[in-house]
Amino acid sequence: MRIIDLPADRHDEVVELWRVSNLLAPWNDPYADIRMAMDNPTSTVLVGLDGNDIIASAMVGYEGHRGWVFYVAVDPGRRGRGLGEEIMDAAFDWLENLGAVKMQLLIRQGNEGVQAFYERIGFRVEPVIMMSKRIRPPANEL
Ligand SMILES: CC(C)(COP(=O)(O)OP(=O)(O)OC[C@H]1O[C@@H](n2cnc3c(N)ncnc32)[C@H](O)[C@@H]1OP(=O)(O)O)[C@@H](O)C(=O)NCCC(=O)NCCS
């Protein structure tokens, strides 16, 4: 798998990967999420290619201390072959190069099964409560 930054003309394809991977949520506009990630020098969307097909993704962002990963997905027909680990390794390297001290991610309620994948590749559960406050309304309330 060859890993590159998402090309500007291929947003639809990665959104389709996220759709079939159940990663789309009504409160997020995936196209706006991509634009924000691609327009900022401390974030990007990494995609894995098989030939010219987009088969994996990971959005990465560095907030000045920690690194975050979102939209981790592998094409459903190609799972279980190490590609998830490979795209996460690329995300790790990307964040390490920017100087991030830790790589973090969130797992949605209902998708707890994926915790075993992350534990297998070296992540651990943190003893924290995640809290948030809206600055802009969610996409489905605009
Ligand atoms: C999660 C996901 C990216 C994993 O991709 P993948 O290519 O299947 O993962 P890999 O083949 O690289 O797996 C790496 C290791 O994790 C293990 N693993 C993968 N998925 C697992 C699961 N659901 N439960 C337990 N172990 C799992 C693999 O067996 C492998 O272990 P091994 O090294 O001992 O063989 C993929 O299942 C996916 O796209 N899921 C839907 C989207 C999603 O939920 N993303 C996460 C959002 S937080």
CSV table of C-alpha atoms in Angstrom, one decimal, residues 10-122:
chain,number,residue,atom,x,y,z
A,10,ARG,CA,-10.6,12.7,-4.6
A,11,HIS,CA,-12.7,13.8,-1.6
A,12,ASP,CA,-15.8,11.8,-2.8
A,13,GLU,CA,-13.9,8.6,-2.8
A,14,VAL,CA,-12.6,8.8,0.8
A,15,VAL,CA,-16.1,9.9,2.0
A,16,GLU,CA,-17.5,6.8,0.3
A,17,LEU,CA,-14.9,4.7,2.2
A,18,TRP,CA,-16.1,6.4,5.5
A,19,ARG,CA,-19.7,5.7,4.5
A,20,VAL,CA,-19.2,2.0,4.0
A,21,SER,CA,-17.1,1.9,7.2
A,22,ASN,CA,-20.0,3.5,9.2
A,23,LEU,CA,-17.9,6.5,10.2
A,24,LEU,CA,-20.3,9.2,9.0
A,25,ALA,CA,-22.3,10.9,11.7
A,26,PRO,CA,-25.1,13.4,11.0
A,27,TRP,CA,-23.5,16.0,13.2
A,28,ASN,CA,-20.3,16.0,11.1
A,29,ASP,CA,-20.0,17.2,7.5
A,30,PRO,CA,-17.2,15.0,6.2
A,31,TYR,CA,-16.4,17.4,3.3
A,32,ALA,CA,-16.0,20.3,5.8
A,33,ASP,CA,-13.9,18.0,8.0
A,34,ILE,CA,-11.6,17.2,5.0
A,35,ARG,CA,-11.3,20.8,4.0
A,36,MET,CA,-10.3,21.9,7.5
A,37,ALA,CA,-7.7,19.1,7.8
A,38,MET,CA,-6.2,19.8,4.3
A,39,ASP,CA,-6.2,23.6,4.7
A,40,ASN,CA,-4.2,23.5,8.0
A,41,PRO,CA,-0.5,22.8,8.0
A,42,THR,CA,-0.7,20.8,11.2
A,43,SER,CA,-3.3,18.3,9.9
A,44,THR,CA,-3.9,16.1,6.8
A,45,VAL,CA,-5.9,13.2,5.6
A,46,LEU,CA,-3.6,10.2,4.8
A,47,VAL,CA,-4.9,7.7,2.3
A,48,GLY,CA,-3.6,4.3,1.3
A,49,LEU,CA,-3.6,3.3,-2.3
A,50,ASP,CA,-3.8,-0.1,-4.0
A,51,GLY,CA,-2.9,0.9,-7.6
A,52,ASN,CA,-5.1,4.0,-7.9
A,53,ASP,CA,-7.8,2.8,-5.5
A,54,ILE,CA,-8.2,4.5,-2.1
A,55,ILE,CA,-8.4,1.5,0.3
A,56,ALA,CA,-7.5,3.1,3.7
A,57,SER,CA,-7.6,6.4,5.5
A,58,ALA,CA,-6.5,8.2,8.6
A,59,MET,CA,-7.1,11.9,9.4
A,60,VAL,CA,-4.3,13.3,11.6
A,61,GLY,CA,-3.9,16.5,13.4
A,62,TYR,CA,-1.4,18.0,15.8
A,63,GLU,CA,-2.8,20.6,18.3
A,64,GLY,CA,0.6,21.7,19.6
A,65,HIS,CA,1.0,19.0,22.2
A,66,ARG,CA,-0.8,15.8,21.3
A,67,GLY,CA,-1.6,14.2,18.0
A,68,TRP,CA,-5.1,13.1,17.1
A,69,VAL,CA,-6.3,10.5,14.6
A,70,PHE,CA,-9.8,10.4,13.1
A,71,TYR,CA,-11.6,8.6,10.3
A,72,VAL,CA,-9.5,5.5,10.5
A,73,ALA,CA,-10.8,3.1,7.9
A,74,VAL,CA,-9.8,0.2,5.7
A,75,ASP,CA,-11.9,-1.0,2.7
A,76,PRO,CA,-14.2,-3.7,4.0
A,77,GLY,CA,-13.0,-6.3,1.5
A,78,ARG,CA,-9.4,-5.8,2.5
A,79,ARG,CA,-9.5,-5.9,6.3
A,80,GLY,CA,-7.5,-8.3,8.4
A,81,ARG,CA,-4.4,-8.0,6.3
A,82,GLY,CA,-2.4,-5.5,8.3
A,83,LEU,CA,-3.5,-2.4,6.3
A,84,GLY,CA,-5.1,-0.8,9.4
A,85,GLU,CA,-1.9,-1.1,11.3
A,86,GLU,CA,0.0,0.2,8.3
A,87,ILE,CA,-2.1,3.4,8.0
A,88,MET,CA,-1.9,3.9,11.7
A,89,ASP,CA,1.9,3.6,11.6
A,90,ALA,CA,2.0,6.3,8.9
A,91,ALA,CA,-0.2,8.5,11.1
A,92,PHE,CA,2.2,7.9,14.0
A,93,ASP,CA,5.2,8.8,11.9
A,94,TRP,CA,3.4,12.0,10.6
A,95,LEU,CA,2.6,13.1,14.1
A,96,GLU,CA,6.1,12.2,15.5
A,97,ASN,CA,7.7,14.3,12.7
A,98,LEU,CA,5.7,17.3,13.8
A,99,GLY,CA,6.8,16.8,17.4
A,100,ALA,CA,3.6,15.5,19.0
A,101,VAL,CA,4.2,13.7,22.4
A,102,LYS,CA,1.3,11.3,22.2
A,103,MET,CA,-1.1,10.0,19.6
A,104,GLN,CA,-4.8,9.9,20.7
A,105,LEU,CA,-8.1,8.8,19.3
A,106,LEU,CA,-11.8,8.5,20.3
A,107,ILE,CA,-14.0,5.5,19.9
A,108,ARG,CA,-17.7,6.1,19.5
A,109,GLN,CA,-20.2,4.4,21.8
A,110,GLY,CA,-21.5,1.5,19.7
A,111,ASN,CA,-18.1,0.8,18.1
A,112,GLU,CA,-16.4,-0.6,21.2
A,113,GLY,CA,-15.3,-3.7,19.3
A,114,VAL,CA,-12.6,-1.7,17.6
A,115,GLN,CA,-10.8,-1.2,20.9
A,116,ALA,CA,-9.2,-4.7,20.5
A,117,PHE,CA,-7.6,-3.5,17.2
A,118,TYR,CA,-6.1,-0.5,18.8
A,119,GLU,CA,-4.9,-2.5,21.8
A,120,ARG,CA,-3.3,-5.0,19.4
A,121,ILE,CA,-1.3,-2.2,17.8
A,122,GLY,CA,-0.1,-0.6,21.1
